[in-house]
Short mmCIF file of C-alpha atoms and ligand atoms in Angstrom, two decimals:
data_model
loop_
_atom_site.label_atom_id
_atom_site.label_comp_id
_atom_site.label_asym_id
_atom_site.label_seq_id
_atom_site.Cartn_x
_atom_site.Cartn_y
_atom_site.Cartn_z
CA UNK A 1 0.00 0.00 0.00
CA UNK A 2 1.39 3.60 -1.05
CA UNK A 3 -0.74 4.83 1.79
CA UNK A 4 -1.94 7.89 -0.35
CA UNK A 5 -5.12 8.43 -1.59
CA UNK A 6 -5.11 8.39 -5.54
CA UNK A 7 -8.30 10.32 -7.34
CA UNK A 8 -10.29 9.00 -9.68
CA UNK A 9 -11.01 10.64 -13.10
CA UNK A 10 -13.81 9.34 -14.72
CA UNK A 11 -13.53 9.51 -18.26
CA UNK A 12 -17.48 10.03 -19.95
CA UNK A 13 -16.50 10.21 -23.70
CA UNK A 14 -18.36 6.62 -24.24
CA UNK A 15 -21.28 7.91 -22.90
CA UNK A 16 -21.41 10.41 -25.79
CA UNK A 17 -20.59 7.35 -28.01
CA UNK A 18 -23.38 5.89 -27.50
CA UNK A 19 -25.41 9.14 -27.75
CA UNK A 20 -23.70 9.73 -30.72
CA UNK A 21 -24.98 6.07 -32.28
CA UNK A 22 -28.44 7.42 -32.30
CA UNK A 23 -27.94 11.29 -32.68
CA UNK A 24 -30.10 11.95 -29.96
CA UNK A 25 -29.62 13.40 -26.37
CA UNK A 26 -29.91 10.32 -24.53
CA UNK A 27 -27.00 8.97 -23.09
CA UNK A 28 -26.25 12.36 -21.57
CA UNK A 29 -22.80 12.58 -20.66
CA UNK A 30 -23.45 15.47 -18.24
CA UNK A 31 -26.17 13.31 -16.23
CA UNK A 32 -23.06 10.30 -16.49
CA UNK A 33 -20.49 12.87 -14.87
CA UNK A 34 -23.42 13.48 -11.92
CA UNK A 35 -23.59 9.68 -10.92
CA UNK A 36 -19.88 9.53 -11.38
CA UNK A 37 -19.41 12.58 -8.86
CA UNK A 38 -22.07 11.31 -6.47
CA UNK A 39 -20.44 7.56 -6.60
CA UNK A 40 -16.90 9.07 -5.56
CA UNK A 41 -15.04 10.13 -8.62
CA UNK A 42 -12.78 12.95 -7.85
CA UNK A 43 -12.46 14.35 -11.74
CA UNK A 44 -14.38 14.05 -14.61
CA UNK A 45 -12.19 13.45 -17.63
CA UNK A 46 -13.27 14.25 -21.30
CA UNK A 47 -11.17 13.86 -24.95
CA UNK A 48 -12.21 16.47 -27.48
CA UNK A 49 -10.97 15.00 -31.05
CA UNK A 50 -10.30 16.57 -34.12
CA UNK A 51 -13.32 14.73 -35.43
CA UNK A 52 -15.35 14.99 -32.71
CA UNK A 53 -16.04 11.38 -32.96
CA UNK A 54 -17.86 11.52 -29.02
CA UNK A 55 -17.74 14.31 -26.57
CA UNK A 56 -18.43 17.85 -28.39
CA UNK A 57 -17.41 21.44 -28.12
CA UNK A 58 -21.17 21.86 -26.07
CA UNK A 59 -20.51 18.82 -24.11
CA UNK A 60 -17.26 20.08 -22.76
CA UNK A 61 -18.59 23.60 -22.31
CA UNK A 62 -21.88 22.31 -20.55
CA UNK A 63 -19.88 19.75 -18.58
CA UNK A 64 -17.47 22.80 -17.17
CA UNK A 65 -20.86 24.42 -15.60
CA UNK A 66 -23.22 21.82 -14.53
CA UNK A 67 -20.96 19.14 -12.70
CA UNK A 68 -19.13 20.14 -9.18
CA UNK A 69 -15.89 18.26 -10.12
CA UNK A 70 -12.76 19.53 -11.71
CA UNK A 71 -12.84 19.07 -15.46
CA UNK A 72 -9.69 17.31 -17.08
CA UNK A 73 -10.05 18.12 -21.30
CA UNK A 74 -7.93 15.97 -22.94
CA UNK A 75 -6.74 17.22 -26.51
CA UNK A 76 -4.31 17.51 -28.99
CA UNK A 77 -1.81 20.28 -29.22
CA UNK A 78 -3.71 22.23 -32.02
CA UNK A 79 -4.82 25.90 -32.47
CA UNK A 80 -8.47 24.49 -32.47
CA UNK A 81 -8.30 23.02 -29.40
CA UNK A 82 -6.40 25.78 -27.75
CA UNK A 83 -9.50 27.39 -28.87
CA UNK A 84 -11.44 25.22 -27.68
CA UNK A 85 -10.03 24.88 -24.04
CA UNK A 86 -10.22 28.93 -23.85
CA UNK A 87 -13.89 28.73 -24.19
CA UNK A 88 -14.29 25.96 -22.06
CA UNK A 89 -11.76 27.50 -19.05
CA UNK A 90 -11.65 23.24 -17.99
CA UNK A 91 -9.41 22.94 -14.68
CA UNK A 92 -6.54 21.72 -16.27
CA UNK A 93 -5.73 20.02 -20.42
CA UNK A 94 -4.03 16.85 -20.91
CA UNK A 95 -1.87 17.10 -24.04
CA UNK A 96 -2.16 13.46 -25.93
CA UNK A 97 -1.28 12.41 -29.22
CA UNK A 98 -3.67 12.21 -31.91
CA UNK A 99 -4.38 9.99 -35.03
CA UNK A 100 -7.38 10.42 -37.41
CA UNK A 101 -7.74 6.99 -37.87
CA UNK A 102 -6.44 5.22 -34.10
CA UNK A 103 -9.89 3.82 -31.94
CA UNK A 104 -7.78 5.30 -29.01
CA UNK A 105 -4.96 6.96 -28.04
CA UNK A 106 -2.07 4.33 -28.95
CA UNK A 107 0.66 6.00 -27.60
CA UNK A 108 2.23 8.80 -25.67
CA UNK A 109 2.98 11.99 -26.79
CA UNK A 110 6.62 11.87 -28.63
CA UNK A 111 7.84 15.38 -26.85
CA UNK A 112 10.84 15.78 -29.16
CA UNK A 113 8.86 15.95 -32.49
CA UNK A 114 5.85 17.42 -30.77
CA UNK A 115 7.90 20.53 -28.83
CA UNK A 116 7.01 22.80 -30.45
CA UNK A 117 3.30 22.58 -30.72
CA UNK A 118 3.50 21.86 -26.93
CA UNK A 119 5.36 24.87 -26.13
CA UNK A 120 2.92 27.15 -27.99
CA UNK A 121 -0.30 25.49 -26.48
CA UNK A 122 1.19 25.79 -22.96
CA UNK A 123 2.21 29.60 -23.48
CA UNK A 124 -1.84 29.57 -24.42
CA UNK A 125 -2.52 27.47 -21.41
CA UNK A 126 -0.88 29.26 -18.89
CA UNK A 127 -1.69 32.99 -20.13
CA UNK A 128 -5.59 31.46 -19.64
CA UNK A 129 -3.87 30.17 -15.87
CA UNK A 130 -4.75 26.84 -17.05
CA UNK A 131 -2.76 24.00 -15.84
CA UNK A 132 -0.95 21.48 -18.33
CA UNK A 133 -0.03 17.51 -18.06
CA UNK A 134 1.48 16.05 -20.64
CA UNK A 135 0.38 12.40 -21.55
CA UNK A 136 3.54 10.30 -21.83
CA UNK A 137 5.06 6.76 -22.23
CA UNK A 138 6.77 5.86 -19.31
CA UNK A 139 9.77 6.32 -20.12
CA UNK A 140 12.77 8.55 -18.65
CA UNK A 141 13.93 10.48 -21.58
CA UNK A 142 10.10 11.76 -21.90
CA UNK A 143 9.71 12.62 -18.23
CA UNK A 144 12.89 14.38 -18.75
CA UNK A 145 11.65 16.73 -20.82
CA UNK A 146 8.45 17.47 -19.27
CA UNK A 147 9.16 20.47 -16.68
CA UNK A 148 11.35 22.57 -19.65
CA UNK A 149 7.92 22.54 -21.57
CA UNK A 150 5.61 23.90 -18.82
CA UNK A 151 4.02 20.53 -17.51
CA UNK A 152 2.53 20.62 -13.98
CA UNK A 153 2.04 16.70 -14.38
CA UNK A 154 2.56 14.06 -16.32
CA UNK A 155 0.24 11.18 -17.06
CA UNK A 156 1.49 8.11 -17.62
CA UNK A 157 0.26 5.64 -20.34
CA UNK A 158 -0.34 2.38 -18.77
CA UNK A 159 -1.43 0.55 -21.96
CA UNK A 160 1.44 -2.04 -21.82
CA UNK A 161 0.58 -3.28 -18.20
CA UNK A 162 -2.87 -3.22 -19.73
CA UNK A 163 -2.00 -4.97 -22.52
CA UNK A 164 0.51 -7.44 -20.48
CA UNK A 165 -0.13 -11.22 -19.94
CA UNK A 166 0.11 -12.02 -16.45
CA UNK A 167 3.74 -12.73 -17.07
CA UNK A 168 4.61 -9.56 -18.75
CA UNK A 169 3.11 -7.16 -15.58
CA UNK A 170 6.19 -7.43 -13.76
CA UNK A 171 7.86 -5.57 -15.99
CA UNK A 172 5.39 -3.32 -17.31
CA UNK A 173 4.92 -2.00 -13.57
CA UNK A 174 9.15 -1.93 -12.98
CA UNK A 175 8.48 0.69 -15.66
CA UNK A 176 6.11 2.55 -14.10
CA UNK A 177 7.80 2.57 -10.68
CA UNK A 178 10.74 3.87 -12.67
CA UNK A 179 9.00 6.57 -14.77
CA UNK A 180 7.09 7.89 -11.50
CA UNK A 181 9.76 8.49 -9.17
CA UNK A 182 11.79 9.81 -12.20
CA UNK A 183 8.63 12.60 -12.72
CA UNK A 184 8.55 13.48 -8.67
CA UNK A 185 12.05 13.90 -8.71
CA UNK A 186 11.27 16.63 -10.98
CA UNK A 187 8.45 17.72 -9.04
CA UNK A 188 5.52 16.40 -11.79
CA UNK A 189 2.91 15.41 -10.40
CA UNK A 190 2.06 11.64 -11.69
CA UNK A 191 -0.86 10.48 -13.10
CA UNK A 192 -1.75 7.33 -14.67
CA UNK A 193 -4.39 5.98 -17.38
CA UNK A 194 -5.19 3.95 -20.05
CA UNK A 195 -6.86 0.57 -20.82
CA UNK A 196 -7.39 -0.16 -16.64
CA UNK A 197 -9.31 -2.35 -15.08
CA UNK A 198 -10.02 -3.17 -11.46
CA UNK A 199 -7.38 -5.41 -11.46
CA UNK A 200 -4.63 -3.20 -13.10
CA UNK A 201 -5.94 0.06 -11.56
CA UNK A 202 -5.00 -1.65 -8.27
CA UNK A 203 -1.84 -2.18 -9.42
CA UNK A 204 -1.17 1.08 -10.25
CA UNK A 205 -2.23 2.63 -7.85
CA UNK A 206 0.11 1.29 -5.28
CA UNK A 207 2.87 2.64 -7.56
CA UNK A 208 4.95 5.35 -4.88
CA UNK A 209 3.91 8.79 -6.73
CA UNK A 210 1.03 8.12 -8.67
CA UNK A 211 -1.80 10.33 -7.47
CA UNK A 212 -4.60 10.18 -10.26
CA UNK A 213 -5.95 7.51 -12.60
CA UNK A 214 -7.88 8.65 -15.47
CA UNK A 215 -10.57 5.47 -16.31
CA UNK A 216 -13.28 5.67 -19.13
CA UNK A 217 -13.57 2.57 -21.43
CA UNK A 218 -13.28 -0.08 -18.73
CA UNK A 219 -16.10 2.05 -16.43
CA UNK A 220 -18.78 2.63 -18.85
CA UNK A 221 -18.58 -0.95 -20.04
CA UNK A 222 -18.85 -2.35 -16.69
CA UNK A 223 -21.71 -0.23 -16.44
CA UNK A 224 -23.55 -2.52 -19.14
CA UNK A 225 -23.26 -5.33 -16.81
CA UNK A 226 -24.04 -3.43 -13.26
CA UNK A 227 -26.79 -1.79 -14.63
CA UNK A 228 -28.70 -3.75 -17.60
CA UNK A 229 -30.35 -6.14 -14.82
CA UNK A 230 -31.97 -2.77 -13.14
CA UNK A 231 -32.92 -1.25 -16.62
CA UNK A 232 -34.94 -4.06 -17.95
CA UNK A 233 -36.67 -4.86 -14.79
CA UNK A 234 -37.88 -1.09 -15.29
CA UNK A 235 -39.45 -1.89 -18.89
CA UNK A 236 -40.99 -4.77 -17.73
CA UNK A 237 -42.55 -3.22 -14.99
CA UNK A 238 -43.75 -0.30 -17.47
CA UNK A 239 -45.06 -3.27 -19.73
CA UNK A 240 -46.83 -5.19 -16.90
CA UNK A 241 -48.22 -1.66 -15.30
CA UNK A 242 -50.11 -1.58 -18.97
CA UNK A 243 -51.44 -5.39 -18.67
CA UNK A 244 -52.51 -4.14 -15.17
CA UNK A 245 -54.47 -0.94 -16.45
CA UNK A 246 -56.00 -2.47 -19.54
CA UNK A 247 -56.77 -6.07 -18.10
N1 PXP B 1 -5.86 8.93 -20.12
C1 PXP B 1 -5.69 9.42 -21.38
C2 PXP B 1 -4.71 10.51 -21.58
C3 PXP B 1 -6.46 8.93 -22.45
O1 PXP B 1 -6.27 9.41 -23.70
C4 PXP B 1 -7.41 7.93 -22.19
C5 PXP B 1 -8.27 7.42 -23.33
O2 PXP B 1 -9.07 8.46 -23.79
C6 PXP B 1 -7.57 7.48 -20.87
C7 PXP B 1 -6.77 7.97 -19.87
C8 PXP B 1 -8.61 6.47 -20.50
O3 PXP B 1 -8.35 5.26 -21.13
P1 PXP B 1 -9.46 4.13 -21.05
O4 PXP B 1 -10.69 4.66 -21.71
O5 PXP B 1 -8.83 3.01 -21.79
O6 PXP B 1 -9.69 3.84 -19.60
#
């Protein structure tokens, strides 16, 4: 046990995928954040992509007013989502990778190539006061270069210990350990996300450092199987209710 208490962001985008399925309003990712915050999340966590592909420019902005968490936008480094975030005024961006045509975010950001583009969405970032992490493999020579481009945190991609056969998490977490102290030696804060589950979120959170999880996929699936009993008991009590008024 690290003995600290790590937060939970709860990530909604696949609430808005589903909405999205159907075009409508219903799932509504704003009521989602509410049951999150009442059920203990600490953060709500939200990815604006270039192609808008689930959560929206009014979800984020309507998100930022009617939930009483702290707002995490996740985005790339882009004019239009500096634009985006300025509107918005979320408590803090994550800065992660993007690809048109990835299902998720594969990777880390690659903060050689991507410097500059970091640097100028930061300068943004921080004029607005808005706080930066940087979404990172763990590795050293990325946490490295973290604090020169602004970063108050770094999160750290955990899809290799998510990805790891039993056999394999041993090293995927040496990894982590090693990435994390690396980032609080250099006063980051450490975060950690990507493709957890309640058996690798447990692992990582008993990493020394880490202080935040970011979960979404994992979350709103489990949901499916927490919640469908509940939800078709309901329409078959609004079917039988009908029998029972028309008999
Ligand atoms: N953290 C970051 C930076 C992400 O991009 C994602 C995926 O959107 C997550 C955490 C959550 O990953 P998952 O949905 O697999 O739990």
């Amino acid at each position: 046990m690290s003995g600290t208490r790590v937060r939970l962001g709860v990530n909604i985008d696949h609430v808005a995928t589903i909405r999205n399925a159907r075009g409508g309003r219903h799932p509504d990712p704003v009521r989602a954040a509410r049951i999150a915050a009442a059920a203990g999340a600490d953060g709500i966590t939200v990815h604006l992509r270039e192609d808008r592909r689930h959560i929206s420019d009014a979800d984020v902005n309507l998100l930022r007013r009617a939930i009483p968490l702290p707002l995490n936008l996740e985005m790339a480094a882009t004019e239009e989502m500096v634009g985006a975030a300025l509107i918005a005024r979320p408590a803090r961006v994550c800065l992660v990778p993007e690809r048109r045509a990835e299902l998720t975010t594969e990777g880390g950001l690659d903060l050689t190539a991507a410097k500059e583009s970091v640097l100028r969405t930061q300068a943004a970032l921080a004029a607005a006061s808005i706080p930066m992490t940087l979404f990172i493999d763990p590795d050293l020579e990325m946490v490295a270069r973290a604090p020169d481009l602004g970063a108050q945190a770094v999160e750290l991609h955990t899809g290799r210990l998510a990805n790891a056969a039993p056999s394999g998490q041993g090293d995927a977490l040496a990894e982590l350990r090693e990435a994390a102290a690396a980032a609080a030696a250099l006063d980051l804060e450490v975060h950690a996300g990507h493709g957890l589950d309640y058996n690798t979120a447990g692992l990582v959170a008993a990493v020394e450092h880490v202080r935040e999880l970011n979960i979404g996929h994992f979350l709103i699936g489990e949901a499916v199987f927490t919640g469908l009993e509940a939800v078709v008991r309901g329409m078959r009590r609004v079917l039988d209710d009908v029998a029972g008024t028309s008999a």
